[in-house]
C-alpha positions as semicolon CSV with decimal commas, in nm:
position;residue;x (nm);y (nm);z (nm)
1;X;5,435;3,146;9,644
2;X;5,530;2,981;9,954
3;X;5,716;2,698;9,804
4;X;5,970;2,945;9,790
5;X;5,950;2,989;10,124
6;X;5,968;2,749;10,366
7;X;5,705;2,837;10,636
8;X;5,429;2,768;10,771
9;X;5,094;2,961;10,669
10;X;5,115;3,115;11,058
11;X;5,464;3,252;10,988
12;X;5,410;3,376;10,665
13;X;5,120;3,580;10,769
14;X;5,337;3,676;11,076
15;X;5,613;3,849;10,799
16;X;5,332;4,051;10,645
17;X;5,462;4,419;10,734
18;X;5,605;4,622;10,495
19;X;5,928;4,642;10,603
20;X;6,091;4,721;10,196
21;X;6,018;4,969;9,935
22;X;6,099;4,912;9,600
23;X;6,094;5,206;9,396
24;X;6,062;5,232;8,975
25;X;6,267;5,504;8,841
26;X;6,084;5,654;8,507
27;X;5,763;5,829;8,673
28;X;5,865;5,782;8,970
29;X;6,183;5,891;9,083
30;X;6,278;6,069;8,729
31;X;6,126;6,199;8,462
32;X;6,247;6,346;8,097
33;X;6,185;6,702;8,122
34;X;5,954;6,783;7,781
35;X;5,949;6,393;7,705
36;X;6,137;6,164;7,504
37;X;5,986;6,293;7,168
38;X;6,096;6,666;7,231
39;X;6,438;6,588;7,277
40;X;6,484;6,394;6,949
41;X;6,290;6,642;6,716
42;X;6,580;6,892;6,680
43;X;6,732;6,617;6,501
44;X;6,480;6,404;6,321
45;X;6,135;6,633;6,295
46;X;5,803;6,467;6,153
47;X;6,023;6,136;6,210
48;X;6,060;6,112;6,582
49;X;5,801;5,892;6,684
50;X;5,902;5,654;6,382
51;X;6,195;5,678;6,477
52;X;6,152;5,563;6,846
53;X;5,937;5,309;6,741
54;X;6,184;5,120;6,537
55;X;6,491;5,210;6,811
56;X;6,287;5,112;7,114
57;X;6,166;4,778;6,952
58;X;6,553;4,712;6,891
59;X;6,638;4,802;7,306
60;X;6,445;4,545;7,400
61;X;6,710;4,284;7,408
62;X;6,933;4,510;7,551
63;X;6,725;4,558;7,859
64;X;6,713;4,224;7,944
65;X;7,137;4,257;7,935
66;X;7,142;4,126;7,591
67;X;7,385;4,307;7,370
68;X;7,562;4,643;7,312
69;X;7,264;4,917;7,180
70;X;7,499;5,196;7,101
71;X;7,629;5,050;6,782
72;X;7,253;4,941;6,730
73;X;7,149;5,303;6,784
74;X;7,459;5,501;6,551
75;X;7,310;5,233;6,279
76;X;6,979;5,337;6,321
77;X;7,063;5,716;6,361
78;X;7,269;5,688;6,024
79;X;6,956;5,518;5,857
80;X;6,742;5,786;5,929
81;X;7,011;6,076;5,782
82;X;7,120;6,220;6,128
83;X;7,452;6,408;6,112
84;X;7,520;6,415;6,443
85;X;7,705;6,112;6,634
86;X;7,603;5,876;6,841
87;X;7,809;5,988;7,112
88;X;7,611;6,316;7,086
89;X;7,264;6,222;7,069
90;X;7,290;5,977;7,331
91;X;7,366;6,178;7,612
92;X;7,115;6,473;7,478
93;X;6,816;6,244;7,464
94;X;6,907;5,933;7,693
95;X;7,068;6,114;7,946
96;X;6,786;6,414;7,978
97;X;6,664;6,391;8,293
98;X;6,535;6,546;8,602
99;X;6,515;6,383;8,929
100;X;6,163;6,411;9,131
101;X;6,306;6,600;9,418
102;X;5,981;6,490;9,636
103;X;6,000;6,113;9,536
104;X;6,400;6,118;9,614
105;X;6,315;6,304;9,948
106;X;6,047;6,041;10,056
107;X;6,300;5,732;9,997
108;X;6,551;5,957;10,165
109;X;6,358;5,993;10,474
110;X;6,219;5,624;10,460
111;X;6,544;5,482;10,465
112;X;6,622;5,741;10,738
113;X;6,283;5,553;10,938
114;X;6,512;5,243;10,909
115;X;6,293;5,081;10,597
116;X;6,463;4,905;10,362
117;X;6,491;5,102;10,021
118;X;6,552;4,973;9,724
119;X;6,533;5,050;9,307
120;X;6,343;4,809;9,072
121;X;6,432;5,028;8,666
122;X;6,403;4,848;8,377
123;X;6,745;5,037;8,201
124;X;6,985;4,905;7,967
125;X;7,373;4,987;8,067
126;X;7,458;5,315;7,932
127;X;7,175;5,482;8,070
128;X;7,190;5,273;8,413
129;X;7,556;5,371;8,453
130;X;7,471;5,747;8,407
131;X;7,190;5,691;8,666
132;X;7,413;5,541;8,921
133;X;7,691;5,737;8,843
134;X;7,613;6,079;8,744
135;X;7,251;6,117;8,948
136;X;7,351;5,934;9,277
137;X;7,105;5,646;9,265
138;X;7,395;5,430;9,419
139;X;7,407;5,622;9,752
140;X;7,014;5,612;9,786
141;X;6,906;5,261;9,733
142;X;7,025;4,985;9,961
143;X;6,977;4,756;9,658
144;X;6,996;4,833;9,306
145;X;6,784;4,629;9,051
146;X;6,852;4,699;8,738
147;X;6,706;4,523;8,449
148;X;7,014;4,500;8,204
149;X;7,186;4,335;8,487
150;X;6,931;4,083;8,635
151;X;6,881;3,956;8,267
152;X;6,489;4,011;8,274
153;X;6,277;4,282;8,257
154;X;5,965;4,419;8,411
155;X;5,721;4,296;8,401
156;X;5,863;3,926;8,370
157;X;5,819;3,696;8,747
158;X;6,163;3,632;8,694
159;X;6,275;4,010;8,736
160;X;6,119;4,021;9,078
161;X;6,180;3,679;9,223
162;X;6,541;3,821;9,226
163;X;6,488;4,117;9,363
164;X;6,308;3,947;9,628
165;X;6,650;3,741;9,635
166;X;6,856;4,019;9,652
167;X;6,664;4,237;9,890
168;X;6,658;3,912;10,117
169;X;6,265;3,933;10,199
170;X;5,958;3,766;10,172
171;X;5,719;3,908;9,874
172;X;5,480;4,095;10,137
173;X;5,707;4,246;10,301
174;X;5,811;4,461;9,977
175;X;5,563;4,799;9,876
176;X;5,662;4,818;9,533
177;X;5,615;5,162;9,346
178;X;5,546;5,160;8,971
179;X;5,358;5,413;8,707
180;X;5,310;5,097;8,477
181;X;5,012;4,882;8,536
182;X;5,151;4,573;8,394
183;X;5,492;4,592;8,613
184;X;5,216;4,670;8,936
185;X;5,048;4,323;8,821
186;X;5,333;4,119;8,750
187;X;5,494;4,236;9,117
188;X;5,131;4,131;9,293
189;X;5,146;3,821;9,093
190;X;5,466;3,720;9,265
191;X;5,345;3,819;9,583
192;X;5,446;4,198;9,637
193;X;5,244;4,456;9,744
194;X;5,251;4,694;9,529
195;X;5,078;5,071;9,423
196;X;4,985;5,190;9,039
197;X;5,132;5,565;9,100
198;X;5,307;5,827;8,865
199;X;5,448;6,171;9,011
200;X;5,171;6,361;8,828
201;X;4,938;6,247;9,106
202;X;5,131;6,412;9,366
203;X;5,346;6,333;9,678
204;X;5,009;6,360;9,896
205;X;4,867;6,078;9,718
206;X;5,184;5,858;9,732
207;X;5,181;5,927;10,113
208;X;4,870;5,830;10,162
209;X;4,901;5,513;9,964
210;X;5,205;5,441;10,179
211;X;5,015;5,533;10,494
212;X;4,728;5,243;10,362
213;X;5,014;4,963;10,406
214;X;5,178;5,111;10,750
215;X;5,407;5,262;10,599
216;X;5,495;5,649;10,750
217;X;5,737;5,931;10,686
């Protein structure tokens, strides 16, 4: 890790507080109110969750930036016999969520503190440009990470090395925030700090994780 750094042992221990947090969105920051299976079963019943297994396998690329997935989706939506348009289900399902008023609150008053705060999402476009535009995640975060546009997605090295670019700090100086193990472990593997925590936990938990790595609010 510090070859991509060039200091001494000394002065990269010396950059060890967190001065950055990187926040996930899903679980974190947002959630989809009844979950992603109870907004598609007015339309497809008993074939939801074959439904979303076959659709989210076929996002994948599209995550990483790769490709347009509304066409992708209408296809799949006419395979399965749904009358409705794309441009109909996707913002009922896709678009169907709720902030975390506690979560937004806490970055609010960290980057109030003078911390650096910043949004790591693994989103293709459509649903990052309703984020940013529609739900205000443009005027919270100082940077913006978002996985369709950095052309790799959590939990890949890559995806964090340039967010580390980005932000413009070393890897410990960034608490990242994540309710997926694998993303946790593939940000610690580049160098990040980072916490295992969904909202169900509770804001008192978060704070005291936060509190562990000197982080207050």
């Amino acid at each position: 890790m510090l070859a991509h750094y060039p200091w001494t042992t000394a002065e990269y221990l010396a950059h060890m507080t967190i001065r950055h947090v990187l926040f996930d969105a899903d679980g974190v920051l947002q959630d989809v109110p009844g979950g992603w299976y109870a907004a598609m079963e007015p339309y497809l019943g008993e074939r939801t969750q074959e439904f979303f297994d076959e659709t989210w396998s076929d996002e994948l690329p599209m995550l990483a930036g790769e490709g347009d997935y509304l066409p992708l989706l209408a296809a799949t939506l006419e395979k399965y016999g749904v009358a409705d348009p794309v441009e109909v289900i996707y913002p009922a399902v896709w678009h169907r969520i709720q902030i975390v008023e506690e979560t937004w609150t806490l970055a609010e008053d960290l980057r109030a503190k003078g911390y650096g705060v910043h949004l790591a999402t693994n989103q293709e476009q459509y649903r990052a440009a309703h984020m940013r535009a529609v739900l205000g995640y443009d005027e919270l975060f100082d940077i913006s990470c978002y996985s369709y546009d950095i052309g790799a997605v959590k939990p890949d090295a890559r995806f964090f090395e340039e967010a580390l670019r980005r932000i413009g700090a070393a890897p410990a100086e960034v608490l990242f925030i994540d309710d997926t193990l694998q993303n946790v472990e593939g940000a610690r593997a580049v160098g990040l700090v980072a916490e295992h925590w969904h909202f169900d936990l509770g804001h008192d938990d978060l704070l005291r994780r936060l509190s562990c790595h000197g982080v207050s609010c």
